[in-house]
Amino acid sequence: MPRYELALILKAMQRPETAATLRRTVETLMERGAVVRDLENLGERLLPYKITKHNERHSRGAYFLQLLWPPTVTECFHNSCPDDVQRDASVFDLSIVVGLHLDVMS
């Protein structure tokens, strides 16, 4: 089963707002049948360039990496799942990367 990594960049917020945004993101993926196996906080740091979203300029962001297995690629990624996540005002950017092909889930 292919493993996917979802890299998220969120705007710099307090811990409760960040947790709520991550919860919404995970719930959106799980509603479409994805299994979220891991969530890694990569920390808050300066963005490589300033981002303007919803008429606000941001120079810092919080980076997160989610490890997941979708039921099928079409169901989760091509039927507006990334669009639903990216519509969230707290999400700057997301990238989906195909990982290794794993025979046994660990």
Short mmCIF file of N, CA and C in Angstrom, two decimals:
data_model
loop_
_atom_site.label_atom_id
_atom_site.label_comp_id
_atom_site.label_asym_id
_atom_site.label_seq_id
_atom_site.Cartn_x
_atom_site.Cartn_y
_atom_site.Cartn_z
N MET A 1 0.85 -1.17 0.00
CA MET A 1 0.00 0.00 0.00
C MET A 1 0.90 1.24 0.00
N PRO A 2 0.65 2.19 -0.89
CA PRO A 2 1.51 3.38 -0.93
C PRO A 2 1.29 4.28 0.28
N ARG A 3 2.37 4.84 0.72
CA ARG A 3 2.32 5.77 1.84
C ARG A 3 2.40 7.18 1.27
N TYR A 4 1.62 8.08 1.82
CA TYR A 4 1.63 9.47 1.38
C TYR A 4 2.02 10.36 2.54
N GLU A 5 2.72 11.41 2.22
CA GLU A 5 3.06 12.41 3.22
C GLU A 5 2.41 13.72 2.81
N LEU A 6 1.72 14.32 3.73
CA LEU A 6 1.06 15.60 3.50
C LEU A 6 1.82 16.64 4.32
N ALA A 7 2.50 17.54 3.63
CA ALA A 7 3.25 18.61 4.30
C ALA A 7 2.36 19.84 4.37
N LEU A 8 2.18 20.36 5.57
CA LEU A 8 1.32 21.52 5.80
C LEU A 8 2.14 22.68 6.34
N ILE A 9 1.82 23.87 5.88
CA ILE A 9 2.37 25.09 6.48
C ILE A 9 1.18 25.89 6.97
N LEU A 10 1.12 26.10 8.27
CA LEU A 10 0.04 26.85 8.90
C LEU A 10 0.56 28.21 9.33
N LYS A 11 -0.37 29.15 9.47
CA LYS A 11 0.07 30.44 9.99
C LYS A 11 0.44 30.29 11.46
N ALA A 12 1.34 31.14 11.92
CA ALA A 12 1.79 31.09 13.30
C ALA A 12 0.64 31.50 14.22
N MET A 13 0.23 30.57 15.09
CA MET A 13 -0.90 30.81 16.00
C MET A 13 -0.54 30.26 17.37
N GLN A 14 -1.40 30.53 18.34
CA GLN A 14 -1.25 29.94 19.67
C GLN A 14 -1.59 28.45 19.59
N ARG A 15 -1.21 27.71 20.60
CA ARG A 15 -1.39 26.26 20.60
C ARG A 15 -2.84 25.81 20.40
N PRO A 16 -3.84 26.40 21.07
CA PRO A 16 -5.23 25.93 20.87
C PRO A 16 -5.72 26.12 19.43
N GLU A 17 -5.38 27.24 18.81
CA GLU A 17 -5.80 27.48 17.43
C GLU A 17 -5.10 26.53 16.47
N THR A 18 -3.82 26.27 16.73
CA THR A 18 -3.07 25.32 15.89
C THR A 18 -3.66 23.92 16.01
N ALA A 19 -3.97 23.50 17.23
CA ALA A 19 -4.57 22.18 17.45
C ALA A 19 -5.92 22.06 16.75
N ALA A 20 -6.72 23.12 16.80
CA ALA A 20 -8.03 23.09 16.14
C ALA A 20 -7.87 22.98 14.62
N THR A 21 -6.91 23.68 14.06
CA THR A 21 -6.67 23.61 12.61
C THR A 21 -6.20 22.22 12.21
N LEU A 22 -5.29 21.63 12.97
CA LEU A 22 -4.82 20.28 12.67
C LEU A 22 -5.95 19.27 12.81
N ARG A 23 -6.80 19.45 13.80
CA ARG A 23 -7.95 18.55 13.99
C ARG A 23 -8.87 18.62 12.78
N ARG A 24 -9.16 19.84 12.30
CA ARG A 24 -10.02 19.98 11.11
C ARG A 24 -9.39 19.31 9.90
N THR A 25 -8.08 19.45 9.75
CA THR A 25 -7.38 18.84 8.61
C THR A 25 -7.47 17.31 8.67
N VAL A 26 -7.19 16.75 9.83
CA VAL A 26 -7.24 15.29 9.99
C VAL A 26 -8.66 14.78 9.79
N GLU A 27 -9.66 15.49 10.33
CA GLU A 27 -11.05 15.07 10.16
C GLU A 27 -11.47 15.10 8.70
N THR A 28 -11.01 16.10 7.95
CA THR A 28 -11.32 16.18 6.52
C THR A 28 -10.76 14.97 5.79
N LEU A 29 -9.53 14.59 6.10
CA LEU A 29 -8.92 13.42 5.46
C LEU A 29 -9.64 12.13 5.85
N MET A 30 -9.97 12.00 7.13
CA MET A 30 -10.61 10.78 7.60
C MET A 30 -12.04 10.64 7.09
N GLU A 31 -12.73 11.75 6.85
CA GLU A 31 -14.07 11.68 6.27
C GLU A 31 -14.04 11.07 4.88
N ARG A 32 -12.91 11.20 4.21
CA ARG A 32 -12.77 10.64 2.86
C ARG A 32 -12.10 9.27 2.88
N GLY A 33 -11.94 8.69 4.06
CA GLY A 33 -11.45 7.32 4.16
C GLY A 33 -9.97 7.16 4.36
N ALA A 34 -9.22 8.23 4.52
CA ALA A 34 -7.78 8.11 4.73
C ALA A 34 -7.50 7.68 6.17
N VAL A 35 -6.41 6.96 6.35
CA VAL A 35 -5.95 6.57 7.67
C VAL A 35 -4.72 7.41 7.99
N VAL A 36 -4.84 8.29 8.96
CA VAL A 36 -3.72 9.15 9.35
C VAL A 36 -2.93 8.40 10.41
N ARG A 37 -1.68 8.05 10.08
CA ARG A 37 -0.86 7.23 10.97
C ARG A 37 0.04 8.04 11.88
N ASP A 38 0.45 9.22 11.45
CA ASP A 38 1.41 9.97 12.24
C ASP A 38 1.27 11.45 11.92
N LEU A 39 1.54 12.27 12.90
CA LEU A 39 1.54 13.72 12.74
C LEU A 39 2.80 14.23 13.41
N GLU A 40 3.64 14.88 12.64
CA GLU A 40 4.92 15.35 13.16
C GLU A 40 4.99 16.86 13.09
N ASN A 41 5.35 17.48 14.20
CA ASN A 41 5.52 18.92 14.26
C ASN A 41 6.96 19.24 13.90
N LEU A 42 7.16 19.96 12.81
CA LEU A 42 8.50 20.32 12.38
C LEU A 42 8.93 21.68 12.90
N GLY A 43 8.06 22.33 13.65
CA GLY A 43 8.42 23.58 14.31
C GLY A 43 7.92 24.81 13.57
N GLU A 44 8.08 25.93 14.27
CA GLU A 44 7.72 27.22 13.69
C GLU A 44 8.99 27.92 13.26
N ARG A 45 8.97 28.49 12.06
CA ARG A 45 10.17 29.15 11.54
C ARG A 45 9.77 30.22 10.53
N LEU A 46 10.76 30.96 10.09
CA LEU A 46 10.53 31.97 9.06
C LEU A 46 10.15 31.28 7.76
N LEU A 47 9.22 31.87 7.04
CA LEU A 47 8.85 31.35 5.73
C LEU A 47 9.94 31.73 4.72
N PRO A 48 10.12 30.95 3.66
CA PRO A 48 11.14 31.30 2.67
C PRO A 48 10.83 32.61 1.95
N TYR A 49 9.58 32.97 1.89
CA TYR A 49 9.15 34.25 1.32
C TYR A 49 7.86 34.65 2.03
N LYS A 50 7.55 35.92 2.02
CA LYS A 50 6.34 36.40 2.69
C LYS A 50 5.11 35.93 1.92
N ILE A 51 4.11 35.48 2.65
CA ILE A 51 2.89 34.96 2.05
C ILE A 51 1.74 35.88 2.43
N THR A 52 0.93 36.24 1.43
CA THR A 52 -0.27 37.01 1.67
C THR A 52 -1.47 36.10 1.44
N LYS A 53 -2.27 35.93 2.47
CA LYS A 53 -3.47 35.11 2.36
C LYS A 53 -4.57 35.78 3.16
N HIS A 54 -5.74 35.91 2.53
CA HIS A 54 -6.89 36.57 3.15
C HIS A 54 -6.53 37.98 3.62
N ASN A 55 -5.82 38.70 2.76
CA ASN A 55 -5.42 40.09 2.99
C ASN A 55 -4.55 40.27 4.23
N GLU A 56 -3.83 39.26 4.62
CA GLU A 56 -2.87 39.35 5.72
C GLU A 56 -1.51 38.90 5.21
N ARG A 57 -0.48 39.60 5.62
CA ARG A 57 0.89 39.25 5.24
C ARG A 57 1.55 38.49 6.37
N HIS A 58 2.18 37.38 6.03
CA HIS A 58 2.79 36.51 7.04
C HIS A 58 4.25 36.25 6.69
N SER A 59 5.09 36.26 7.72
CA SER A 59 6.51 35.96 7.51
C SER A 59 6.95 34.74 8.32
N ARG A 60 6.11 34.22 9.21
CA ARG A 60 6.40 33.03 9.99
C ARG A 60 5.31 31.99 9.77
N GLY A 61 5.68 30.72 9.89
CA GLY A 61 4.71 29.66 9.72
C GLY A 61 5.07 28.44 10.55
N ALA A 62 4.09 27.61 10.83
CA ALA A 62 4.28 26.36 11.56
C ALA A 62 4.23 25.22 10.55
N TYR A 63 5.24 24.37 10.57
CA TYR A 63 5.37 23.28 9.61
C TYR A 63 4.98 21.96 10.26
N PHE A 64 4.15 21.18 9.55
CA PHE A 64 3.70 19.88 10.04
C PHE A 64 3.78 18.87 8.90
N LEU A 65 3.99 17.60 9.28
CA LEU A 65 4.05 16.51 8.32
C LEU A 65 3.09 15.42 8.79
N GLN A 66 2.16 15.02 7.91
CA GLN A 66 1.21 13.96 8.24
C GLN A 66 1.51 12.75 7.37
N LEU A 67 1.62 11.60 7.99
CA LEU A 67 1.82 10.34 7.28
C LEU A 67 0.46 9.67 7.18
N LEU A 68 0.04 9.31 5.96
CA LEU A 68 -1.30 8.74 5.80
C LEU A 68 -1.36 7.74 4.68
N TRP A 69 -2.39 6.91 4.76
CA TRP A 69 -2.72 5.95 3.72
C TRP A 69 -4.15 6.22 3.28
N PRO A 70 -4.34 6.68 2.04
CA PRO A 70 -5.70 6.88 1.55
C PRO A 70 -6.28 5.55 1.05
N PRO A 71 -7.62 5.41 1.02
CA PRO A 71 -8.21 4.18 0.50
C PRO A 71 -7.86 4.03 -0.98
N THR A 72 -8.03 5.08 -1.73
CA THR A 72 -7.56 5.16 -3.11
C THR A 72 -7.13 6.60 -3.34
N VAL A 73 -6.23 6.77 -4.25
CA VAL A 73 -5.74 8.13 -4.52
C VAL A 73 -6.86 9.00 -5.05
N THR A 74 -7.72 8.43 -5.88
CA THR A 74 -8.79 9.23 -6.48
C THR A 74 -9.76 9.75 -5.44
N GLU A 75 -10.14 8.90 -4.50
CA GLU A 75 -11.12 9.33 -3.50
C GLU A 75 -10.62 10.48 -2.64
N CYS A 76 -9.38 10.40 -2.23
CA CYS A 76 -8.90 11.38 -1.25
C CYS A 76 -8.30 12.61 -1.90
N PHE A 77 -7.51 12.45 -2.94
CA PHE A 77 -6.73 13.58 -3.43
C PHE A 77 -7.28 14.25 -4.67
N HIS A 78 -8.03 13.54 -5.48
CA HIS A 78 -8.52 14.15 -6.71
C HIS A 78 -9.96 14.64 -6.60
N ASN A 79 -10.64 14.29 -5.54
CA ASN A 79 -12.02 14.75 -5.35
C ASN A 79 -12.08 15.86 -4.31
N SER A 80 -11.31 16.88 -4.50
CA SER A 80 -11.35 18.13 -3.75
C SER A 80 -10.88 18.05 -2.31
N CYS A 81 -10.24 16.99 -1.89
CA CYS A 81 -9.75 16.94 -0.51
C CYS A 81 -8.69 18.01 -0.26
N PRO A 82 -7.67 18.16 -1.11
CA PRO A 82 -6.71 19.24 -0.88
C PRO A 82 -7.37 20.61 -0.96
N ASP A 83 -8.37 20.77 -1.81
CA ASP A 83 -9.06 22.06 -1.90
C ASP A 83 -9.78 22.38 -0.61
N ASP A 84 -10.41 21.37 0.00
CA ASP A 84 -11.12 21.60 1.26
C ASP A 84 -10.15 22.01 2.36
N VAL A 85 -8.99 21.37 2.39
CA VAL A 85 -7.99 21.71 3.41
C VAL A 85 -7.42 23.09 3.14
N GLN A 86 -7.13 23.40 1.89
CA GLN A 86 -6.50 24.67 1.57
C GLN A 86 -7.45 25.86 1.71
N ARG A 87 -8.75 25.62 1.71
CA ARG A 87 -9.71 26.71 1.92
C ARG A 87 -9.67 27.23 3.35
N ASP A 88 -9.14 26.44 4.25
CA ASP A 88 -9.02 26.86 5.65
C ASP A 88 -8.12 28.09 5.70
N ALA A 89 -8.57 29.13 6.38
CA ALA A 89 -7.82 30.40 6.44
C ALA A 89 -6.48 30.25 7.15
N SER A 90 -6.31 29.21 7.94
CA SER A 90 -5.07 29.03 8.69
C SER A 90 -4.02 28.24 7.93
N VAL A 91 -4.38 27.62 6.81
CA VAL A 91 -3.45 26.80 6.04
C VAL A 91 -2.88 27.64 4.90
N PHE A 92 -1.56 27.81 4.90
CA PHE A 92 -0.90 28.55 3.82
C PHE A 92 -0.71 27.67 2.60
N ASP A 93 -0.15 26.48 2.83
CA ASP A 93 0.26 25.65 1.71
C ASP A 93 0.22 24.19 2.13
N LEU A 94 -0.01 23.31 1.17
CA LEU A 94 0.10 21.88 1.43
C LEU A 94 0.68 21.20 0.21
N SER A 95 1.45 20.16 0.46
CA SER A 95 2.06 19.36 -0.59
C SER A 95 1.83 17.90 -0.28
N ILE A 96 1.53 17.12 -1.31
CA ILE A 96 1.31 15.69 -1.13
C ILE A 96 2.45 14.97 -1.84
N VAL A 97 3.14 14.09 -1.10
CA VAL A 97 4.29 13.37 -1.63
C VAL A 97 4.02 11.88 -1.48
N VAL A 98 4.27 11.13 -2.55
CA VAL A 98 4.12 9.68 -2.50
C VAL A 98 5.38 9.12 -1.87
N GLY A 99 5.21 8.30 -0.83
CA GLY A 99 6.34 7.70 -0.15
C GLY A 99 6.66 6.33 -0.72
N LEU A 100 7.30 5.52 0.10
CA LEU A 100 7.68 4.18 -0.32
C LEU A 100 6.47 3.27 -0.39
N HIS A 101 6.61 2.21 -1.16
CA HIS A 101 5.57 1.19 -1.25
C HIS A 101 5.80 0.21 -0.11
N LEU A 102 4.85 0.10 0.82
CA LEU A 102 5.03 -0.77 1.98
C LEU A 102 4.11 -1.97 1.88
N ASP A 103 4.67 -3.16 2.10
CA ASP A 103 3.86 -4.37 2.07
C ASP A 103 3.18 -4.62 3.42
N VAL A 104 3.87 -4.31 4.49
CA VAL A 104 3.35 -4.56 5.83
C VAL A 104 3.28 -3.24 6.57
N MET A 105 2.14 -2.98 7.19
CA MET A 105 2.03 -1.75 7.97
C MET A 105 2.73 -1.97 9.30
N SER A 106 3.55 -1.00 9.69
CA SER A 106 4.29 -1.14 10.95
C SER A 106 3.76 -0.19 11.98
#
